[in-house]
Short mmCIF file of C-alpha atoms and ligand atoms in Angstrom, two decimals:
data_model
loop_
_atom_site.label_atom_id
_atom_site.label_comp_id
_atom_site.label_asym_id
_atom_site.label_seq_id
_atom_site.Cartn_x
_atom_site.Cartn_y
_atom_site.Cartn_z
CA UNK A 1356 39.22 -19.41 44.80
CA UNK A 1357 43.25 -18.78 43.22
CA UNK A 1358 44.07 -17.87 40.26
CA UNK A 1359 47.82 -18.89 39.85
CA UNK A 1360 50.40 -16.66 38.43
CA UNK A 1361 51.95 -16.55 35.20
CA UNK A 1362 55.53 -16.49 34.10
CA UNK A 1363 56.42 -14.85 31.41
CA UNK A 1364 60.52 -15.62 29.47
CA UNK A 1365 61.87 -12.72 28.44
CA UNK A 1366 65.54 -12.27 25.97
CA UNK A 1367 65.39 -9.36 28.80
CA UNK A 1368 64.33 -10.70 31.80
CA UNK A 1369 61.73 -12.88 32.83
CA UNK A 1370 58.21 -11.60 34.42
CA UNK A 1371 55.45 -12.49 36.17
CA UNK A 1372 52.23 -11.64 36.05
CA UNK A 1373 49.62 -12.11 39.18
CA UNK A 1374 46.19 -12.51 40.16
CA UNK A 1375 45.12 -10.60 43.22
CA UNK A 1376 42.05 -11.26 45.02
CA UNK A 1377 42.49 -8.59 48.02
CA UNK A 1378 44.29 -5.69 47.83
CA UNK A 1379 47.88 -7.42 50.42
CA UNK A 1380 49.69 -7.25 47.53
CA UNK A 1381 49.02 -2.85 47.78
CA UNK A 1382 49.94 -3.10 51.04
CA UNK A 1383 53.25 -5.28 50.80
CA UNK A 1384 54.02 -2.63 47.73
CA UNK A 1385 54.01 0.48 49.62
CA UNK A 1386 56.81 -1.32 52.08
CA UNK A 1387 59.17 -2.02 49.80
CA UNK A 1388 62.20 0.23 50.15
CA UNK A 1389 63.59 2.83 47.59
CA UNK A 1390 59.71 3.14 46.17
CA UNK A 1391 58.70 5.90 44.44
CA UNK A 1392 54.80 5.17 43.22
CA UNK A 1393 53.28 6.33 39.97
CA UNK A 1394 49.53 6.66 39.48
CA UNK A 1395 46.82 7.68 36.88
CA UNK A 1396 45.44 10.87 38.66
CA UNK A 1397 42.36 9.90 37.41
CA UNK A 1398 42.65 6.25 39.40
CA UNK A 1399 44.46 7.78 42.54
CA UNK A 1400 40.82 10.07 42.69
CA UNK A 1401 38.76 7.32 42.40
CA UNK A 1402 40.82 4.26 45.28
CA UNK A 1403 42.19 6.69 47.72
CA UNK A 1404 40.39 5.38 49.90
CA UNK A 1405 39.76 1.79 49.46
CA UNK A 1406 42.85 0.42 48.19
CA UNK A 1407 45.16 3.18 47.82
CA UNK A 1408 45.55 4.19 50.71
CA UNK A 1409 48.62 2.46 51.76
CA UNK A 1410 50.80 4.71 49.55
CA UNK A 1411 52.89 6.93 51.46
CA UNK A 1412 52.19 10.59 50.11
CA UNK A 1413 55.51 11.33 50.39
CA UNK A 1414 56.56 8.69 47.39
CA UNK A 1415 53.61 9.37 45.22
CA UNK A 1416 53.98 10.87 41.98
CA UNK A 1417 50.63 11.65 40.49
CA UNK A 1418 50.64 12.12 36.25
CA UNK A 1419 47.69 13.32 34.75
CA UNK A 1420 47.37 11.31 31.19
CA UNK A 1421 46.02 11.44 28.20
CA UNK A 1422 47.77 10.50 24.23
CA UNK A 1423 49.16 14.41 23.75
CA UNK A 1424 50.92 13.28 26.95
CA UNK A 1425 51.79 10.12 26.22
CA UNK A 1426 55.38 11.91 24.69
CA UNK A 1427 58.83 12.31 25.62
CA UNK A 1428 58.01 16.04 27.45
CA UNK A 1429 56.11 14.02 29.98
CA UNK A 1430 58.95 11.65 29.77
CA UNK A 1431 61.39 13.91 31.62
CA UNK A 1432 58.56 15.46 33.79
CA UNK A 1433 58.56 12.25 35.21
CA UNK A 1434 62.48 11.71 35.40
CA UNK A 1435 62.78 14.97 37.27
CA UNK A 1436 60.12 14.72 39.58
CA UNK A 1437 61.38 11.01 40.92
CA UNK A 1438 65.03 12.27 41.01
CA UNK A 1439 63.48 15.24 43.44
CA UNK A 1440 62.89 11.94 45.91
CA UNK A 1441 67.12 11.74 45.34
CA UNK A 1442 66.79 7.68 44.70
CA UNK A 1443 69.25 5.59 44.03
CA UNK A 1444 70.43 3.51 40.82
CA UNK A 1445 68.49 0.59 43.21
CA UNK A 1446 65.13 2.63 43.05
CA UNK A 1447 62.26 0.56 42.49
CA UNK A 1448 59.51 2.66 40.67
CA UNK A 1449 55.72 1.09 40.65
CA UNK A 1450 53.17 1.89 38.75
CA UNK A 1451 49.62 1.79 38.55
CA UNK A 1452 47.53 2.77 35.79
CA UNK A 1453 46.33 2.09 32.21
CA UNK A 1454 47.73 1.49 28.98
CA UNK A 1455 48.89 5.38 28.85
CA UNK A 1456 50.60 4.93 32.36
CA UNK A 1457 52.12 2.37 31.34
CA UNK A 1458 53.74 3.42 28.00
CA UNK A 1459 55.30 6.67 29.82
CA UNK A 1460 56.07 5.26 33.06
CA UNK A 1461 57.91 1.68 30.88
CA UNK A 1462 59.78 4.12 28.76
CA UNK A 1463 61.20 5.84 32.39
CA UNK A 1464 61.91 2.59 34.15
CA UNK A 1465 63.85 1.43 30.62
CA UNK A 1466 65.51 4.56 30.28
CA UNK A 1467 66.28 5.74 33.90
CA UNK A 1468 69.97 4.33 35.00
CA UNK A 1469 69.62 2.37 31.88
CA UNK A 1470 67.05 0.16 33.62
CA UNK A 1471 65.37 0.09 36.59
CA UNK A 1472 63.36 -2.11 38.50
CA UNK A 1473 59.58 -1.54 37.59
CA UNK A 1474 56.43 -3.00 39.12
CA UNK A 1475 52.63 -2.66 36.60
CA UNK A 1476 49.60 -2.46 38.13
CA UNK A 1477 47.37 -2.63 35.41
CA UNK A 1478 43.67 -0.98 35.73
CA UNK A 1479 42.46 -1.23 32.74
CA UNK A 1480 40.95 -4.04 31.61
CA UNK A 1481 42.44 -3.63 28.10
CA UNK A 1482 46.35 -3.15 30.21
CA UNK A 1483 45.21 -6.00 32.53
CA UNK A 1484 44.30 -8.56 29.37
CA UNK A 1485 46.55 -7.67 26.78
CA UNK A 1486 49.25 -4.32 27.04
CA UNK A 1487 50.60 -5.67 30.19
CA UNK A 1488 52.64 -7.82 28.61
CA UNK A 1489 54.83 -8.25 25.37
CA UNK A 1490 57.13 -5.98 26.67
CA UNK A 1491 56.79 -3.17 24.34
CA UNK A 1492 56.58 0.97 25.54
CA UNK A 1493 55.39 3.31 23.35
CA UNK A 1494 55.46 7.45 22.69
CA UNK A 1495 54.00 9.16 20.75
CA UNK A 1496 55.52 11.83 18.55
CA UNK A 1497 54.56 14.81 16.75
CA UNK A 1498 51.75 12.64 15.23
CA UNK A 1499 52.79 9.14 14.97
CA UNK A 1500 51.61 7.26 17.16
CA UNK A 1501 54.15 4.86 19.00
CA UNK A 1502 56.61 5.96 16.89
CA UNK A 1503 58.92 5.88 20.09
CA UNK A 1504 59.67 3.03 22.03
CA UNK A 1505 61.55 0.21 24.05
CA UNK A 1506 61.53 -2.99 24.29
CA UNK A 1507 61.16 -3.22 28.51
CA UNK A 1508 59.30 -5.43 30.89
CA UNK A 1509 57.91 -5.26 34.21
CA UNK A 1510 59.03 -7.49 36.83
CA UNK A 1511 56.11 -8.17 38.67
CA UNK A 1512 52.82 -7.22 37.69
CA UNK A 1513 49.86 -7.21 39.56
CA UNK A 1514 46.12 -7.96 38.28
CA UNK A 1515 43.20 -6.76 40.66
CA UNK A 1516 39.37 -6.98 39.28
CA UNK A 1517 38.31 -4.74 41.18
CA UNK A 1518 39.94 -1.65 39.51
CA UNK A 1519 37.51 -1.98 36.71
CA UNK A 1520 34.95 -1.13 39.22
CA UNK A 1521 35.33 2.32 38.35
CA UNK A 1522 35.92 2.18 34.75
CA UNK A 1523 32.97 3.67 32.01
CA UNK A 1524 31.00 1.24 29.66
CA UNK A 1525 33.22 2.33 27.37
CA UNK A 1526 36.39 1.93 28.09
CA UNK A 1527 35.61 -1.85 30.09
CA UNK A 1528 34.71 -3.23 26.73
CA UNK A 1529 37.63 -1.45 24.98
CA UNK A 1530 39.17 -4.60 26.94
CA UNK A 1531 36.54 -6.62 26.40
CA UNK A 1532 37.20 -6.79 22.28
CA UNK A 1533 40.55 -7.77 23.07
CA UNK A 1534 39.63 -10.63 25.57
CA UNK A 1535 36.85 -11.61 22.28
CA UNK A 1536 40.33 -11.90 19.87
CA UNK A 1537 42.33 -13.47 22.29
CA UNK A 1538 40.07 -16.12 23.05
CA UNK A 1539 38.82 -16.69 18.86
CA UNK A 1540 42.80 -16.58 18.41
CA UNK A 1541 42.71 -19.83 20.46
CA UNK A 1542 40.54 -21.96 18.84
CA UNK A 1543 36.85 -23.20 19.09
CA UNK A 1544 36.65 -24.47 22.56
CA UNK A 1545 38.22 -20.66 24.31
CA UNK A 1546 35.39 -19.49 21.53
CA UNK A 1547 32.63 -21.15 23.22
CA UNK A 1548 34.17 -19.93 27.00
CA UNK A 1549 34.35 -16.96 26.49
CA UNK A 1550 30.54 -16.59 25.09
CA UNK A 1551 29.78 -18.69 28.19
CA UNK A 1552 31.22 -16.43 30.36
CA UNK A 1553 29.97 -12.87 28.71
CA UNK A 1554 27.00 -12.09 31.14
CA UNK A 1555 29.53 -12.92 34.17
CA UNK A 1556 32.14 -10.58 32.50
CA UNK A 1557 29.43 -7.96 32.17
CA UNK A 1558 28.28 -8.13 35.82
CA UNK A 1559 32.16 -7.88 36.32
CA UNK A 1560 32.16 -11.00 38.38
CA UNK A 1561 35.77 -10.65 39.55
CA UNK A 1562 36.54 -14.56 39.37
CA UNK A 1563 35.27 -14.54 36.01
CA UNK A 1564 37.34 -11.66 34.91
CA UNK A 1565 40.26 -13.21 36.59
CA UNK A 1566 39.99 -16.64 34.95
CA UNK A 1567 39.44 -15.23 31.98
CA UNK A 1568 42.26 -12.46 31.91
CA UNK A 1569 44.50 -15.28 32.92
CA UNK A 1570 43.65 -17.28 30.07
CA UNK A 1571 44.15 -13.94 27.32
CA UNK A 1572 48.02 -14.03 28.95
CA UNK A 1573 48.40 -17.36 27.89
CA UNK A 1574 47.32 -17.17 25.07
CA UNK A 1575 49.34 -13.54 24.15
CA UNK A 1576 52.53 -15.36 25.73
CA UNK A 1577 52.22 -18.29 23.23
CA UNK A 1578 52.71 -15.91 20.72
CA UNK A 1579 55.05 -13.50 22.03
CA UNK A 1580 57.80 -15.91 24.05
CA UNK A 1581 58.56 -16.98 20.40
CA UNK A 1582 58.92 -13.75 18.99
CA UNK A 1583 59.03 -11.79 21.71
CA UNK A 1584 60.84 -8.71 18.75
CA UNK A 1585 58.03 -8.59 16.53
CA UNK A 1586 59.10 -10.19 13.76
CA UNK A 1587 56.77 -13.35 12.67
CA UNK A 1588 54.58 -15.41 14.05
CA UNK A 1589 53.75 -11.75 17.12
CA UNK A 1590 52.25 -9.96 13.74
CA UNK A 1591 48.80 -12.07 14.26
CA UNK A 1592 47.64 -10.48 16.83
CA UNK A 1593 47.40 -7.93 14.72
CA UNK A 1594 44.21 -9.64 14.10
CA UNK A 1595 41.04 -7.07 14.10
CA UNK A 1596 43.91 -4.25 14.35
CA UNK A 1597 44.45 -4.10 10.65
CA UNK A 1598 41.20 -2.70 9.80
CA UNK A 1599 40.76 -1.24 13.66
CA UNK A 1600 43.63 0.86 13.65
CA UNK A 1601 43.50 2.49 10.53
CA UNK A 1602 39.77 3.34 11.58
CA UNK A 1603 40.55 4.48 14.94
CA UNK A 1604 43.05 7.08 13.07
CA UNK A 1605 40.52 7.72 10.03
CA UNK A 1606 37.86 8.87 13.01
CA UNK A 1607 39.82 10.62 15.11
CA UNK A 1608 39.81 8.33 17.51
CA UNK A 1609 35.97 8.98 18.36
CA UNK A 1610 35.89 4.82 18.84
CA UNK A 1611 38.02 3.50 21.46
CA UNK A 1612 40.87 0.80 21.05
CA UNK A 1613 39.23 -2.19 21.50
CA UNK A 1614 35.64 -1.29 20.80
CA UNK A 1615 37.92 -0.41 16.87
CA UNK A 1616 39.10 -3.45 16.87
CA UNK A 1617 35.85 -5.68 16.91
CA UNK A 1618 34.78 -3.79 14.10
CA UNK A 1619 38.18 -4.69 12.50
CA UNK A 1620 37.65 -8.19 13.03
CA UNK A 1621 34.57 -8.20 11.45
CA UNK A 1622 35.67 -6.17 8.29
CA UNK A 1623 38.77 -9.17 8.52
CA UNK A 1624 36.41 -12.21 8.67
CA UNK A 1625 33.90 -10.61 5.75
CA UNK A 1626 37.24 -10.40 3.70
CA UNK A 1627 38.24 -13.97 4.87
CA UNK A 1628 34.52 -14.97 3.29
CA UNK A 1629 35.58 -13.60 -0.07
CA UNK A 1630 38.92 -14.72 -0.06
CA UNK A 1631 37.00 -18.72 0.27
CA UNK A 1632 39.10 -19.38 3.48
CA UNK A 1633 36.14 -19.09 6.38
CA UNK A 1634 32.34 -20.23 5.80
CA UNK A 1635 30.04 -18.37 6.40
CA UNK A 1636 28.53 -20.05 9.25
CA UNK A 1637 32.47 -19.68 11.01
CA UNK A 1638 31.87 -16.07 10.44
CA UNK A 1639 27.69 -15.37 11.06
CA UNK A 1640 28.54 -17.66 14.10
CA UNK A 1641 31.35 -15.15 15.50
CA UNK A 1642 29.89 -12.46 14.50
CA UNK A 1643 26.31 -13.23 16.08
CA UNK A 1644 27.79 -14.51 18.84
CA UNK A 1645 31.42 -12.32 19.98
CA UNK A 1646 31.70 -10.06 18.25
CA UNK A 1647 28.40 -7.76 18.03
CA UNK A 1648 27.74 -8.66 21.64
CA UNK A 1649 31.27 -7.36 22.23
CA UNK A 1650 30.48 -3.93 20.22
CA UNK A 1651 28.24 -2.03 22.88
CA UNK A 1652 29.41 1.61 21.36
CA UNK A 1653 27.96 3.17 18.10
CA UNK A 1654 30.53 3.58 15.64
CA UNK A 1655 30.72 6.38 14.22
CA UNK A 1656 30.72 7.39 10.60
CA UNK A 1657 33.51 5.50 8.65
CA UNK A 1658 34.84 6.82 5.48
CA UNK A 1659 36.11 4.09 3.11
CA UNK A 1660 38.82 6.63 1.41
CA UNK A 1661 40.19 7.87 4.40
CA UNK A 1662 40.61 4.68 6.10
CA UNK A 1663 42.30 2.35 3.72
CA UNK A 1664 44.67 5.70 3.02
CA UNK A 1665 45.49 5.30 6.90
CA UNK A 1666 45.58 1.87 6.03
CA UNK A 1667 48.65 2.18 3.98
CA UNK A 1668 50.34 4.42 6.41
CA UNK A 1669 50.95 1.91 9.39
CA UNK A 1670 54.00 1.79 10.85
CA UNK A 1671 53.54 -2.81 10.06
CA UNK A 1672 52.54 -2.41 6.56
CA UNK A 1673 55.89 -3.20 4.40
CA UNK A 1674 54.07 -4.36 1.66
CA UNK A 1675 53.53 -3.69 -1.62
CA UNK A 1676 49.59 -4.11 -1.02
CA UNK A 1677 47.56 -3.61 2.55
CA UNK A 1678 48.46 -6.67 6.00
CA UNK A 1679 45.82 -7.79 6.75
CA UNK A 1680 45.51 -10.41 9.61
CA UNK A 1681 42.97 -13.27 9.12
CA UNK A 1682 40.87 -15.55 11.12
CA UNK A 1683 40.34 -18.96 8.13
CA UNK A 1684 38.29 -22.20 9.50
CA UNK A 1685 39.01 -24.22 12.01
CA UNK A 1686 40.27 -21.06 13.97
CA UNK A 1687 43.78 -20.99 11.98
CA UNK A 1688 44.90 -17.31 11.63
CA UNK A 1689 46.36 -15.92 7.63
CA UNK A 1690 48.26 -13.32 7.11
CA UNK A 1691 48.31 -11.80 3.76
CA UNK A 1692 50.16 -8.24 2.77
CA UNK A 1693 48.49 -7.80 -0.40
CA UNK A 1694 45.36 -6.58 -0.24
CA UNK A 1695 44.21 -4.50 -2.80
CA UNK A 1696 43.03 -0.99 -1.99
CA UNK A 1697 40.00 -1.58 -4.09
CA UNK A 1698 39.06 -4.32 -2.45
CA UNK A 1699 39.48 -2.90 1.10
CA UNK A 1700 37.29 0.18 0.30
CA UNK A 1701 34.99 -3.03 -1.05
CA UNK A 1702 34.82 -4.13 2.38
CA UNK A 1703 34.21 -0.87 4.35
CA UNK A 1704 31.76 -0.14 2.07
CA UNK A 1705 29.48 -2.70 2.39
CA UNK A 1706 26.62 -3.35 5.25
CA UNK A 1707 26.81 -6.25 8.22
N1 NAD B 771 52.55 -0.81 25.42
C1 NAD B 771 51.64 -1.94 24.97
O1 NAD B 771 52.20 -3.47 24.62
C2 NAD B 771 50.17 -1.15 24.50
C3 NAD B 771 49.40 -2.01 23.84
C4 NAD B 771 48.12 -1.66 23.27
C5 NAD B 771 48.33 -0.72 23.67
N2 NAD B 771 48.93 0.34 24.28
C6 NAD B 771 48.63 1.92 24.31
O2 NAD B 771 47.56 2.01 25.66
C7 NAD B 771 46.58 3.17 25.65
C8 NAD B 771 45.35 2.54 26.01
O3 NAD B 771 45.27 1.80 26.91
P1 NAD B 771 44.29 2.13 27.72
O4 NAD B 771 42.70 1.78 27.21
O5 NAD B 771 44.57 1.38 28.88
O6 NAD B 771 44.53 3.35 28.11
P2 NAD B 771 44.49 4.49 28.94
O7 NAD B 771 45.37 4.54 30.29
O8 NAD B 771 44.33 6.11 28.62
O9 NAD B 771 42.66 4.95 30.02
C9 NAD B 771 42.04 5.02 29.34
C10 NAD B 771 40.79 5.75 30.51
O10 NAD B 771 41.32 4.81 31.53
C11 NAD B 771 41.29 5.77 32.34
N3 NAD B 771 40.74 5.23 33.79
C12 NAD B 771 41.99 4.15 34.04
N4 NAD B 771 42.36 3.29 34.89
C13 NAD B 771 40.79 3.28 35.53
C14 NAD B 771 39.81 2.73 36.40
N5 NAD B 771 40.50 1.51 36.86
N6 NAD B 771 38.48 3.22 36.62
C15 NAD B 771 38.32 4.43 36.34
N7 NAD B 771 38.83 5.35 35.27
C16 NAD B 771 40.46 4.71 34.80
C17 NAD B 771 42.56 6.49 32.31
O11 NAD B 771 42.44 8.16 33.16
C18 NAD B 771 41.66 7.12 31.18
O12 NAD B 771 40.84 8.14 31.09
C19 NAD B 771 47.26 3.60 24.49
O13 NAD B 771 48.22 4.61 24.19
C20 NAD B 771 47.55 2.18 23.43
O14 NAD B 771 49.22 3.12 22.12
C21 NAD B 771 50.20 -0.32 24.48
ZN1 ZN B 772 44.55 -4.02 20.83
#
């Protein structure tokens, strides 16, 4: 069964996400002229004897990644290594890895020769279902996460679920959290399909993963095509992220991004009930059937004051109060910018 590609319209250039049932695409990519591959070291070691065997060693840069290395120094390292291959402006940069590899190589692709052809193969579920489209590239600067960046899409994205078999359970479920978010945002029908698919997603069933991933990208596409530069509608994708980001930073990243987003959705829904825009029945239904089953890690101890302070420092927070994206009845999304700190602390202190 074939899952159809998706074309994403962009102000920069339109691009396509392909859903791959076998590794034939890697064979083809390795035959491209003027190409340089940049591959996450862990991914390379895990897959060099299977689907990555086609990559020519002379054209390969192995990249060690970590949040600490997602910065301009690593970008400069990459410029050096790429230029050592003496490539020309018609270079094809092919990168293979998760969101960190995407952010680093996307930044390189957007800046080298003011932009070279870039093909991205996401290998984490988070990168496949969410970050691979949207055209954002981000680097950390000192302690500021994702402070520096550009808008630059790849020309092609190839999604191949076989890579996911070597992810840790926490990294896999980080992606499941984002998958849950997008399905909820698209309404009751998609939420119910997601609930039904969860056991197969958990078993890494390829066709279920490809279908659900295609759906996630279609949903994200509907938010980003109208607002590529994130000034309005795209903000709604921050559902779960207002509390989520703050929990990540106040716990020193003791929880993965997508798992923090699940906690963030639980808390945003609690506030929505308090504000009378979400019924208790809907909150309970979503928590018990979608959010709790998508949360597989032990949530670290959360310090409410520290977390609220981090919410106030979020770069997306422009108003006087705190910003919060909430789910309302009939699966409508609502954004407020005047959440009071005391109220946010109360929500964080509640048991759930
Ligand atoms: N640009 C965007 O739009 C955007 C959106 C969301 C997140 N992000 C960024 O993405 C990053 C998080 O992404 P991520 O969760 O994909 O992280 P990641 O790239 O750090 O990957 C997570 C871990 O999994 C390993 N890994 C990757 N693929 C694997 C595989 N197939 N098998 C085994 N291990 C594998 C990596 O080496 C790493 O240890 C953050 O830096 C975040 O800021 C960017
Ligand atoms: Zn996210």
